[in-house]
Amino acid sequence: MLLIACPHCGNRPETEFRCGGQAHIARPTDPAALDDAAWSEHLFVRANPRGVHAERWCHVHGCGRWFNALRDTVSDRFIETYPAGAEPSRSPDLQTRA
Amino acid sequence: MRRFSLSSLLSESLRGHQGWGRQWRDPQPKPAYDVVIVGGGGHGLATAYYLATVHGITNVAVLEKGWIGGGNTGRNTTIIRSNYLYDESAALYEHALKLWEGLSQELNYNVMFSQRGVLMLAHNIHDVQSFKRHVYANRLNGIDNEWLSKEECKAFCPPIDISGTLRYPVLGGALQRRAGTARHDAVAWGYARGADARGVDIIQNCEVKGIRRDASGAAIGVETTRGYIGAGRIGVVAAGHTSTVMAMADVRMPLESYPLQALVSEPVKPVFPCVVMSNAVHAYISQSDKGELVIGAGTDQYTSYSQQGGLHITTHTLDAICEVFPQFTRMRMLRSWGGIVDVTPDRSPIIGKTPVPNLFVNCGWGTGGFKATPGSGHVFAHTLAKAEPHPINAPFTLDRFRTGRLIDEAAAAAVAH
Amino acid sequence: MAQPFRLSRGGRIDRTRPIRFTFNGRDVHGFQGDTVASALLAEGRHLVGRSFKYHRPRGILSHGSDEPSALLSVDRGPGRIDPNNRASVVEARDGLKTRSQNHWPSLEHDIGAVNDLLSPVFVAGFYYKTFMWPRKFWDKVYEPFIRAAAGLGKAPTEADPDRYANRHAHCDVLVVGAGPAGLAAALAAARTGKRVILADEQAEPGGALLHETRAEIDGRPASDWLAATLADLDARENVILLSRTTVFGYYNHNHVAMAERVTDHLPNASGTAPRERLWQVRAAEVVLAGGSHERPLVFADNDRPGILLAESVRVFVNRYGVAPGRRIVFATSGASAYTAALDAKAAGLHVALVDLRPEADCGPELRQLRAAGVEVLTGHTVIGSKGAKRVTGLLVAPVGSDGRCGGHRLLPCDCVGMSGGWTPAVHLFSQSRGKLVYDAELDAFVPGTSAQAERSAGSAKGTYDLAACLGEGYAAGAAAAGSAERRAFTATPTATGFLPVRAMPTDANPTKIRAFVDFQNDVTAKDIKLAVREGFHSIEHVKRYTTTGMATDQGKTSNMNALGIVAGQLDKALPGVGTTTFRPPYTPVTFGALVGPARHALFDPIRTTPIHGWAEAHGALFENVALWRRAWYFPKPGEDMHAAVARECAAVREGVGIFDASTLGKIEIVGPDAAEFMNRLYINPWLKLEPGRCRYGLMLKEDGYILDDGVVARVAPDCFHVTTTTGGAARVLAHMEDYLQTEWPDLQVFLTSTTEQWAVIALQGPKARAVIAPLVEGIDLSPEAFPHMAMRTGTICGVPIRLFRVSFTGELGFEINVPADQARAVWEAVYAAGEPYGITPYGTETMHVLRAEKGYIIVGQETDGTVTPDDVGLAGMIAKAKKDFVGKRSLSRPDVVAAGRKQLVGLVTEDPKRVLDEGAQIVADTDQPIPMTMLGHVTSSYWSPNCGRSIAMALVADGRALQGSTLHVTTPEGFISVTVVDPVFLDPKGERINA
Amino acid sequence: MLEARYRTARALPLARTALPEGQRSGILIQPAVAEGRFSLRVRDPAAAAGGLPLDRPINTLAGDDRCWIARLGPDEWLIGTAEAEADHRAAAVAADLAGRAHALVDVSHRNVGIDVSGARAAVALNAGCPLDLGEAAFPAGSATRTLLGKAEIVLIRRPGDAPRYRVECWRSFATYVHGFLTEAALGAGPEGRVRPQ
């Protein structure tokens, strides 16, 4: 069970959270303007890096707030957590790590 | 290839088994192959085997970064069934099941395919409706599946509690009698031995680090820890690592890789005759030939390559097992482990072409790929040989996520109301 | 009370407290403090089991949790029988009934031992090479035979009467293992005042100090130091000291799992105490001081009962006052066995020692042992053992530096203590994903780079000298607690060092002998060599092919020997073969401990409504819907479900029915941007809905498929009362919060779940208004003032309500939203007021029938996560003017607009009495070959009392165009014909709603 | 008439009897009486509303047993009051927040309270609650939403030195939560002693 630092509540056990997958995918402001391929990309294609991943978490059984995290998917170590809408202090290496 | 048989075994036993040679060679990589398969799991090895046996393409290499069968092939709970709802999935998994039925003889390697039956328990009215939908659809697709009353469930699998006092009482079940389990390692080894005997090079400890493309963008070879290897066609069959490998060719995949855990109990004398799955309480269980209860847990909620999940996933699974089988609380967990499963948005696999010429992919099997191993290898071999999908894998394209023609078994089965 | 092998003095047993239990039905006597193993040995019993494959006679190998062979079934009373207990771990107590396993008809005479004769055939992996012909024989003959032969003990068959507990705990320093290093670590950490947990798997903390009769620490006997240290720790409030507690799992972020055995050792446990407790500890720092395991020697027939690990001989002598034999030969390749020999000699036993090491390589221990009068043969190998069900002699021979063996010599004995060196217990470190490194000096893998906040100390990291262990432990504990304190200990030097040996040199034909590596799984050195010959070179492959290390001891005694043999075969250094990754658990853990209290009523919450008690009292049967238990139907005496539902249906259509709809999800959506928020989430328009009016809303996931539906009332310009499906409540709220917080944080909207604030009493039927009219105040119920799809606030029976005029039946209907704690009283008042009108309680089944008669869909029944609004005929709800809403873009994907999608239709059977199966499949042509083309499936199907016939709804490919045509539907007996119709079966103009 | 009926005669889901075991085990489990409760949501709040502070840190409690306010998140509070003053208090909060976008939703009947006290109360809670309930991590005056077994709860530690906790859950979970705590008290028996028994 991971230990996750909620930006509002501090370190809390993973069971209080829900993971929302890759972060920083903004919903297109005009979905109708996207062709099928671009819309499919928005809906389905995800970074799946072996390494640092920016992802969304919700402290659903806590303060109820969504926030973002950088986590290394190899070690499962959190590098940082930060509020929704904010940018991480370091940019996630969105390239997959070989 | 030295044939395995009772007589060869007996004659070897008289001379201390000194005559058995390697089951597959340990070749140096050649500069180039007609086909290079990235990933030496069951699916990759089966692909190589069928390339050689069905299509006569033997100038093939299987590149495995560790040891063959060391990924999800050797880490799953070995359930084999074909009672899928949609025509596309049913055809694919039934194709595999038919190959399973003759696989030991085909490979001359006992993969211990055991048709003990898979019983899926219904715990609420929604389950009943959903399972009957499966039963009817399967029958019209020529796949055996039958509805059992709860008393028939109990008769088929005596450890089941049908007293009605459970939190979610058993209302009945859907039974596929031809379904069952197999010995996972043997599948990898059997395919490896068969492919090797026909000239396929199985190269272990060889990690792919890059995919080389020519000016037109077509894939022409792979950079590996053992040097560059040219390839006429490349088939990526890397399960949880598919996103990483495909990124080497700048292809982004609709995949996420999750930890999936499983566990076994200490071995006991035969007590559990079949496979039981219970979607409502999230449990599945069987007993191995060795006597261990084999129990599958769920995925963790986050992507990870650690092959390690949380304890709460295990405890939730055992909650469910002990709810349906309360007599097992005194059994002990002997070993637990994790795999990395690659999951697509509709939880069905992707088998076919990619936007990169000469690069093909077979991935997205999620939590259920083992059962498809022979069928997956068979149709992917066809795809690689012909550069066109086999009719069975034609619907499982990457493009379906654009068109919306998804094959979403889970959505069809599990919506509460 | 004959205990012929009990020494007259010594040991930590309490000789004033005799105990008695049984083994295979015969009484065994022992003392408080014995394990089952030590008590059996005191009786002179070595044969206690049969091996997994060859059914070889097996005895007790070890004194601890690494025991591979002595596995017993233990019976602690009715329902408390379980298999595969290690005799060396089970504490002896009055009343236990123990039995040996895996034999028939008896332990002494086991038919299965015929496998031993067939062992030349039954080599590693033999089953992959045979049992393939004839094909059908696998399922019917071979596999049942293999299964019956495999397995160890018998699984429990009865429900377990014991209780299991769970405890989450946090500490600053968790110390694993209360041996010298762990105790010193705990002491150092405790002195800082930090929260410390010290857990040890044994009944008594102390580890190796419990059998240390020779050494002194800081000038006093080790046992005195132990007692003083424990007293010190016990007195500190910041320390939790747990015995009988195995740390078995090291998970992410220092989440450590431990199993505490609370009552198994007590003859009369309190009725409520749990049997076991799972501790889930989140530790800031962990000190791993779990000790090390001794390696057996690999030589021919090294598995005979009476052959133990050397240190275990020492433990039985010193800690339990038991002689495992009177004439003991120690066979070793290292120094520690000399101490065991000294202690055995001191206990008055006949002792000899054989050391593989040449004389020159031995340390001071050699001189010391010879001085004690013990014959020591250095430079000797073990060729094999003699005996059958008990060792009677050890065959040894001198061995030269070239590996050639000299003349054999038989050393008669009734016990052998063997030692092939030591392996640090790095399991937990490896589980933490720390990197192991091979230390050639120690011939062992030891902790290298850490992945988590932990450190190892003592023999768990290859430090074997007592004083060094203490100092290292102390430093580790202090550092873990953030202190720089160090302490030096003085202690009697420990005899350490060994010559790594994989298999003992022998002059025998290696293909003719069996030298066991994995005792439980019967894996021999030649099995491992065979695997290597066949190309299995990774240790993981060897493990899987031979099953070495896969038994219940998970290779604690066998792993290094197996690894060494593989390396030797491949002529590689040990690390080149790789090491296995250790996985939880360290030792087997009961499912019960892992499940804890989550059994029976606590498995999953059973949610019930405030009306539940009333429904129970009125004979309702219930169905599970998500976590809820809902009233299904209310049979009267003698009625079956069909009759009850028919009566309930008729009552609603003709009079009035009362229904508990409390489980519907409810969300209060409040804020100036509430309407805009609704507009973005639902497919239909909300901006112009007037306060006091309701609208049926449909929402999609972003992929365009229906997520949920429900009636929504606008309470005020900035307030909506949203309802969801029962099962969808949490999902919908989460969906809304996600969009609100992450996509539209600028919207001023707040979401509050009111599912359980409001109970919902539905009154449906032409007489509904008449029933509630006398009870309602503050609301004009007239059709003009309170039309269909309106909502008003007022009171009923004086209780404030939100009264909805809505209908899920097609009848005049009201849904009374009433505060939950007053719902039962209101329900009863309404019911009383309705009695003159024949008010009838109805359940979910009738609700389903009534809505199906009207063609209303249920999300999750007509839809399944792949269904769009158009598929169920609701495309008309989509607000044309809205540029966007969640899911809109996906509705124009090519396959979603293509022809051939499955559309909602009604079906009627030719035989009106025939009710279709829900889930039945539909075809156009029954003569087509299999696989058939399926057009769709039946989503809902009922006997409709009001239509006087069966009705069904179905999703059928291009179904709306097929109205009037005949299709064919599966039944258990074959196909039957149906006609496609409009899915509204009753009152198609919707007039009844305005009754 | 309206208020009188709403605020009286509430049929609570749990009987109010405390478990007889409580004294012996050091864990007293007592379902609470009917109380008023409100969920308050407001962004950029004023320092106080209705006499209740809104500017305290997240996961803390203010007020007393009769009227308390727990800050559960950056823009979320749970207010508890004695039944008699509930409507008055709610009106006062609403009045003070008039003009600010906010939601004040009556959840008096949604929530059920269970008081857990006694020397070993935290041990019983930790049977299902994964939080660190030690003095430093969860001192008196703490309040948070969390889990107890498979149910979501709000856990409050009342002011004062003695361990007094309030567990709040949704109404339909009350039977489970109460049953869980009862079982936890039975399973919380003293952990293993050092010496063999």
Short mmCIF file of C-alpha atoms in Angstrom, two decimals, chain C residues 328-636:
data_model
loop_
_atom_site.label_atom_id
_atom_site.label_comp_id
_atom_site.label_asym_id
_atom_site.label_seq_id
_atom_site.Cartn_x
_atom_site.Cartn_y
_atom_site.Cartn_z
CA ILE C 328 26.15 -37.98 17.22
CA VAL C 329 28.41 -37.38 14.25
CA PHE C 330 28.80 -33.82 13.17
CA ALA C 331 29.61 -33.33 9.51
CA THR C 332 30.68 -29.89 8.51
CA SER C 333 32.61 -27.64 6.24
CA GLY C 334 32.83 -24.85 8.77
CA ALA C 335 33.52 -23.74 12.31
CA SER C 336 30.09 -23.31 13.88
CA ALA C 337 29.43 -27.06 14.10
CA TYR C 338 32.41 -27.35 16.46
CA THR C 339 30.51 -25.30 19.03
CA ALA C 340 27.52 -27.59 18.59
CA ALA C 341 29.82 -30.59 19.07
CA LEU C 342 31.31 -29.08 22.20
CA ASP C 343 27.87 -28.50 23.67
CA ALA C 344 26.71 -32.02 22.79
CA LYS C 345 29.85 -33.40 24.35
CA ALA C 346 29.29 -31.29 27.42
CA ALA C 347 25.78 -32.74 27.65
CA GLY C 348 27.34 -36.17 27.99
CA LEU C 349 26.70 -37.45 24.48
CA HIS C 350 29.10 -39.44 22.33
CA VAL C 351 30.38 -37.09 19.68
CA ALA C 352 32.59 -37.24 16.61
CA LEU C 353 33.15 -34.59 13.96
CA VAL C 354 34.01 -34.82 10.29
CA ASP C 355 35.24 -31.68 8.58
CA LEU C 356 35.69 -31.33 4.86
CA ARG C 357 38.25 -28.63 5.41
CA PRO C 358 41.88 -29.67 5.54
CA GLU C 359 43.49 -29.41 8.95
CA ALA C 360 45.39 -26.29 8.02
CA ASP C 361 42.25 -24.36 7.16
CA CYS C 362 40.60 -24.96 10.51
CA GLY C 363 40.64 -22.36 13.22
CA PRO C 364 41.07 -22.55 17.00
CA GLU C 365 37.80 -24.46 17.24
CA LEU C 366 39.67 -27.59 16.14
CA ARG C 367 42.12 -27.53 18.99
CA GLN C 368 39.36 -26.73 21.44
CA LEU C 369 37.20 -29.65 20.37
CA ARG C 370 40.04 -32.12 20.37
CA ALA C 371 40.94 -30.86 23.80
CA ALA C 372 37.46 -31.81 24.91
CA GLY C 373 38.22 -35.36 23.84
CA VAL C 374 36.26 -35.44 20.61
CA GLU C 375 37.53 -37.33 17.60
CA VAL C 376 37.80 -34.93 14.67
CA LEU C 377 38.45 -36.09 11.12
CA THR C 378 39.56 -33.16 9.02
CA GLY C 379 39.87 -33.35 5.28
CA HIS C 380 37.08 -35.89 5.17
CA THR C 381 34.02 -35.98 3.01
CA VAL C 382 30.74 -37.72 3.62
CA ILE C 383 30.05 -40.48 1.13
CA GLY C 384 26.61 -41.37 2.40
CA SER C 385 24.46 -42.50 5.27
CA LYS C 386 23.20 -45.87 6.43
CA GLY C 387 19.86 -46.80 7.87
CA ALA C 388 16.27 -46.72 6.70
CA LYS C 389 13.77 -45.00 8.93
CA ARG C 390 16.58 -43.74 11.13
CA VAL C 391 20.18 -43.06 10.40
CA THR C 392 22.49 -45.75 11.77
CA GLY C 393 25.82 -44.67 10.43
CA LEU C 394 27.71 -42.15 8.36
CA LEU C 395 30.11 -43.28 5.66
CA VAL C 396 33.08 -40.95 5.46
CA ALA C 397 36.31 -40.88 3.54
CA PRO C 398 39.41 -38.71 3.35
CA VAL C 399 39.44 -36.49 0.34
CA GLY C 400 42.46 -34.97 -1.31
CA SER C 401 42.85 -31.55 -2.79
CA ASP C 402 42.21 -33.16 -6.18
CA GLY C 403 38.82 -34.31 -4.94
CA ARG C 404 39.75 -37.99 -4.87
CA CYS C 405 38.34 -40.00 -2.04
CA GLY C 406 40.29 -42.44 0.06
CA GLY C 407 39.10 -45.52 1.92
CA HIS C 408 35.62 -45.45 3.40
CA ARG C 409 35.01 -45.57 7.08
CA LEU C 410 31.63 -46.13 8.69
CA LEU C 411 30.95 -44.04 11.77
CA PRO C 412 28.05 -45.64 13.62
CA CYS C 413 25.63 -43.10 14.98
CA ASP C 414 21.97 -42.44 15.69
CA CYS C 415 22.13 -38.77 14.81
CA VAL C 416 24.02 -36.58 12.40
CA GLY C 417 24.45 -32.82 12.74
CA MET C 418 25.44 -31.33 9.41
CA SER C 419 26.55 -27.86 8.49
CA GLY C 420 27.37 -26.52 5.07
CA GLY C 421 27.73 -22.95 6.24
CA TRP C 422 25.30 -20.09 6.65
CA THR C 423 22.96 -18.03 4.49
CA PRO C 424 21.82 -14.62 5.71
CA ALA C 425 18.04 -14.26 5.74
CA VAL C 426 17.82 -11.52 3.15
CA HIS C 427 14.21 -12.28 2.26
CA LEU C 428 12.69 -9.10 3.65
CA PHE C 429 15.49 -6.97 2.26
CA SER C 430 14.86 -8.50 -1.14
CA GLN C 431 11.13 -8.00 -0.78
CA SER C 432 11.82 -4.31 -0.14
CA ARG C 433 13.44 -4.39 -3.58
CA GLY C 434 16.89 -3.74 -2.23
CA LYS C 435 19.67 -5.00 -4.45
CA LEU C 436 21.50 -8.07 -3.22
CA VAL C 437 25.22 -8.36 -3.77
CA TYR C 438 27.28 -11.51 -3.67
CA ASP C 439 30.01 -11.54 -1.04
CA ALA C 440 32.56 -14.18 -2.03
CA GLU C 441 34.18 -14.08 1.40
CA LEU C 442 30.89 -15.02 3.02
CA ASP C 443 29.74 -17.12 0.05
CA ALA C 444 26.41 -15.43 0.37
CA PHE C 445 24.17 -12.79 -1.06
CA VAL C 446 24.01 -9.90 1.36
CA PRO C 447 22.06 -6.64 1.38
CA GLY C 448 23.50 -4.13 -1.04
CA THR C 449 21.79 -0.95 -2.17
CA SER C 450 18.62 -0.14 -0.28
CA ALA C 451 15.41 0.81 -2.04
CA GLN C 452 13.54 1.81 1.08
CA ALA C 453 14.25 3.22 4.51
CA GLU C 454 15.78 0.13 6.05
CA ARG C 455 19.10 -1.27 7.18
CA SER C 456 20.22 -4.75 8.07
CA ALA C 457 22.24 -5.89 11.05
CA GLY C 458 23.75 -9.06 12.46
CA SER C 459 23.82 -12.37 10.69
CA ALA C 460 21.07 -11.13 8.35
CA LYS C 461 23.88 -9.22 6.68
CA GLY C 462 26.53 -11.83 7.22
CA THR C 463 27.95 -10.67 10.55
CA TYR C 464 28.29 -13.81 12.65
CA ASP C 465 30.47 -12.81 15.57
CA LEU C 466 28.39 -12.12 18.67
CA ALA C 467 30.09 -8.93 19.76
CA ALA C 468 30.02 -7.61 16.21
CA CYS C 469 26.32 -8.43 15.91
CA LEU C 470 25.55 -6.53 19.08
CA GLY C 471 27.58 -3.50 18.07
CA GLU C 472 26.18 -3.50 14.56
CA GLY C 473 22.64 -3.89 15.83
CA TYR C 474 23.04 -1.08 18.28
CA ALA C 475 24.42 1.24 15.64
CA ALA C 476 21.60 0.32 13.25
CA GLY C 477 18.92 0.94 15.85
CA ALA C 478 20.42 4.26 16.85
CA ALA C 479 20.81 5.40 13.28
CA ALA C 480 17.26 4.38 12.46
CA ALA C 481 16.10 6.53 15.34
CA GLY C 482 18.21 9.43 14.13
CA SER C 483 20.87 9.09 16.81
CA ALA C 484 24.60 8.83 16.31
CA GLU C 485 25.09 6.85 19.51
CA ARG C 486 27.33 3.82 19.22
CA ARG C 487 28.18 1.21 21.79
CA ALA C 488 30.91 -1.43 21.87
CA PHE C 489 30.10 -4.80 23.35
CA THR C 490 32.48 -7.41 24.59
CA ALA C 491 31.55 -11.02 24.07
CA THR C 492 33.09 -14.43 23.83
CA PRO C 493 34.38 -14.85 20.27
CA THR C 494 32.14 -16.87 17.97
CA ALA C 495 33.54 -19.72 15.88
CA THR C 496 32.90 -18.55 12.33
CA GLY C 497 33.92 -19.28 8.79
CA PHE C 498 33.19 -22.13 6.44
CA LEU C 499 34.29 -23.64 3.19
CA PRO C 500 31.58 -23.27 0.57
CA VAL C 501 30.63 -26.68 -0.67
CA ARG C 502 27.86 -27.40 -3.17
CA ALA C 503 27.78 -31.16 -3.13
CA MET C 504 30.15 -33.22 -1.01
CA PRO C 505 32.92 -34.89 -2.98
CA THR C 506 32.17 -38.54 -3.55
CA ASP C 507 33.59 -41.50 -5.39
CA ALA C 508 30.14 -42.83 -6.23
CA ASN C 509 28.62 -42.69 -9.67
CA PRO C 510 26.68 -39.45 -9.40
CA THR C 511 23.83 -40.87 -11.48
CA LYS C 512 23.30 -43.68 -9.00
CA ILE C 513 22.99 -41.72 -5.79
CA ARG C 514 20.47 -39.33 -4.47
CA ALA C 515 21.83 -36.38 -2.59
CA PHE C 516 18.92 -34.15 -1.65
CA VAL C 517 19.00 -30.41 -2.12
CA ASP C 518 15.33 -29.59 -1.56
CA PHE C 519 14.16 -32.06 1.04
CA GLN C 520 10.44 -31.44 0.85
CA ASN C 521 10.15 -31.51 -2.92
CA ASP C 522 12.63 -34.37 -3.28
CA VAL C 523 14.96 -32.48 -5.58
CA THR C 524 18.40 -34.01 -5.80
CA ALA C 525 21.71 -32.71 -7.05
CA LYS C 526 21.38 -34.84 -10.17
CA ASP C 527 17.93 -33.38 -10.89
CA ILE C 528 19.51 -29.95 -10.94
CA LYS C 529 22.31 -31.16 -13.16
CA LEU C 530 19.78 -32.71 -15.52
CA ALA C 531 17.95 -29.38 -15.76
CA VAL C 532 21.18 -27.63 -16.64
CA ARG C 533 21.97 -30.28 -19.27
CA GLU C 534 18.60 -29.67 -20.82
CA GLY C 535 19.31 -25.98 -21.19
CA PHE C 536 17.68 -24.53 -18.10
CA HIS C 537 20.41 -22.13 -17.06
CA SER C 538 18.69 -19.27 -15.32
CA ILE C 539 18.09 -20.15 -11.68
CA GLU C 540 14.44 -19.26 -12.23
CA HIS C 541 14.27 -21.86 -14.98
CA VAL C 542 15.98 -24.44 -12.80
CA LYS C 543 13.58 -23.73 -9.97
CA ARG C 544 10.57 -24.11 -12.18
CA TYR C 545 11.84 -27.20 -13.97
CA THR C 546 12.99 -29.08 -10.88
CA THR C 547 10.67 -27.39 -8.30
CA THR C 548 13.66 -26.80 -6.05
CA GLY C 549 12.90 -24.03 -3.58
CA MET C 550 9.20 -24.12 -4.36
CA ALA C 551 8.12 -26.10 -1.29
CA THR C 552 6.52 -24.73 1.85
CA ASP C 553 9.91 -23.64 3.19
CA GLN C 554 10.47 -21.70 -0.05
CA GLY C 555 14.04 -22.91 -0.27
CA LYS C 556 15.40 -21.47 2.97
CA THR C 557 17.70 -24.44 3.38
CA SER C 558 18.14 -25.31 -0.27
CA ASN C 559 18.52 -22.16 -2.36
CA MET C 560 22.24 -21.61 -1.99
CA ASN C 561 23.09 -25.25 -2.56
CA ALA C 562 20.94 -25.32 -5.69
CA LEU C 563 22.46 -22.10 -6.96
CA GLY C 564 25.93 -23.40 -6.28
CA ILE C 565 25.32 -26.63 -8.17
CA VAL C 566 23.98 -24.74 -11.18
CA ALA C 567 26.95 -22.39 -11.12
CA GLY C 568 29.27 -25.36 -10.87
CA GLN C 569 27.67 -27.07 -13.86
CA LEU C 570 27.90 -23.93 -15.95
CA ASP C 571 31.37 -23.12 -14.65
CA LYS C 572 30.15 -19.68 -13.75
CA ALA C 573 30.54 -17.55 -10.67
CA LEU C 574 27.52 -17.71 -8.44
CA PRO C 575 26.10 -14.26 -9.25
CA GLY C 576 26.20 -15.15 -12.95
CA VAL C 577 23.36 -17.58 -12.45
CA GLY C 578 21.23 -14.95 -10.78
CA THR C 579 19.38 -15.16 -7.55
CA THR C 580 15.68 -15.54 -7.09
CA THR C 581 13.63 -12.53 -6.10
CA PHE C 582 12.06 -13.19 -2.75
CA ARG C 583 8.34 -12.53 -2.50
CA PRO C 584 6.00 -12.35 0.44
CA PRO C 585 5.38 -14.19 2.64
CA TYR C 586 8.61 -15.03 4.48
CA THR C 587 6.83 -18.02 6.01
CA PRO C 588 3.30 -19.18 5.16
CA VAL C 589 0.50 -17.03 6.59
CA THR C 590 -3.06 -18.16 7.18
CA PHE C 591 -5.74 -16.77 4.92
CA GLY C 592 -7.60 -16.02 8.17
CA ALA C 593 -4.94 -13.61 9.36
CA LEU C 594 -4.98 -11.85 6.00
CA VAL C 595 -8.76 -11.64 5.97
CA GLY C 596 -9.00 -10.53 9.58
CA PRO C 597 -12.44 -9.39 10.67
CA ALA C 598 -13.72 -9.09 7.08
CA ARG C 599 -15.83 -12.20 7.30
CA HIS C 600 -19.54 -12.92 7.43
CA ALA C 601 -21.50 -9.72 8.12
CA LEU C 602 -18.28 -7.71 7.93
CA PHE C 603 -17.20 -9.02 4.53
CA ASP C 604 -18.96 -6.16 2.78
CA PRO C 605 -21.30 -3.63 4.35
CA ILE C 606 -24.95 -4.55 3.95
CA ARG C 607 -26.74 -1.27 3.32
CA THR C 608 -30.38 -1.11 4.29
CA THR C 609 -32.92 1.71 4.12
CA PRO C 610 -34.98 3.12 7.02
CA ILE C 611 -37.94 1.10 5.68
CA HIS C 612 -36.03 -2.19 5.79
CA GLY C 613 -37.42 -3.28 9.14
CA TRP C 614 -40.98 -2.66 7.98
CA ALA C 615 -40.39 -4.68 4.85
CA GLU C 616 -38.93 -7.54 6.86
CA ALA C 617 -41.90 -7.48 9.19
CA HIS C 618 -44.20 -7.63 6.18
CA GLY C 619 -42.59 -10.71 4.74
CA ALA C 620 -40.51 -9.18 1.98
CA LEU C 621 -37.81 -11.17 0.26
CA PHE C 622 -34.73 -9.17 -0.60
CA GLU C 623 -32.26 -8.92 -3.44
CA ASN C 624 -28.71 -7.57 -3.43
CA VAL C 625 -28.25 -4.47 -5.54
CA ALA C 626 -24.71 -3.14 -5.26
CA LEU C 627 -24.15 -3.00 -1.48
CA TRP C 628 -27.84 -2.50 -0.82
CA ARG C 629 -30.38 -5.05 0.18
CA ARG C 630 -33.67 -4.09 -1.47
CA ALA C 631 -37.16 -5.50 -0.98
CA TRP C 632 -37.71 -7.77 -4.00
CA TYR C 633 -41.35 -8.70 -3.55
CA PHE C 634 -43.82 -9.15 -0.71
CA PRO C 635 -45.35 -12.64 -0.97
CA LYS C 636 -48.49 -13.34 0.97
#
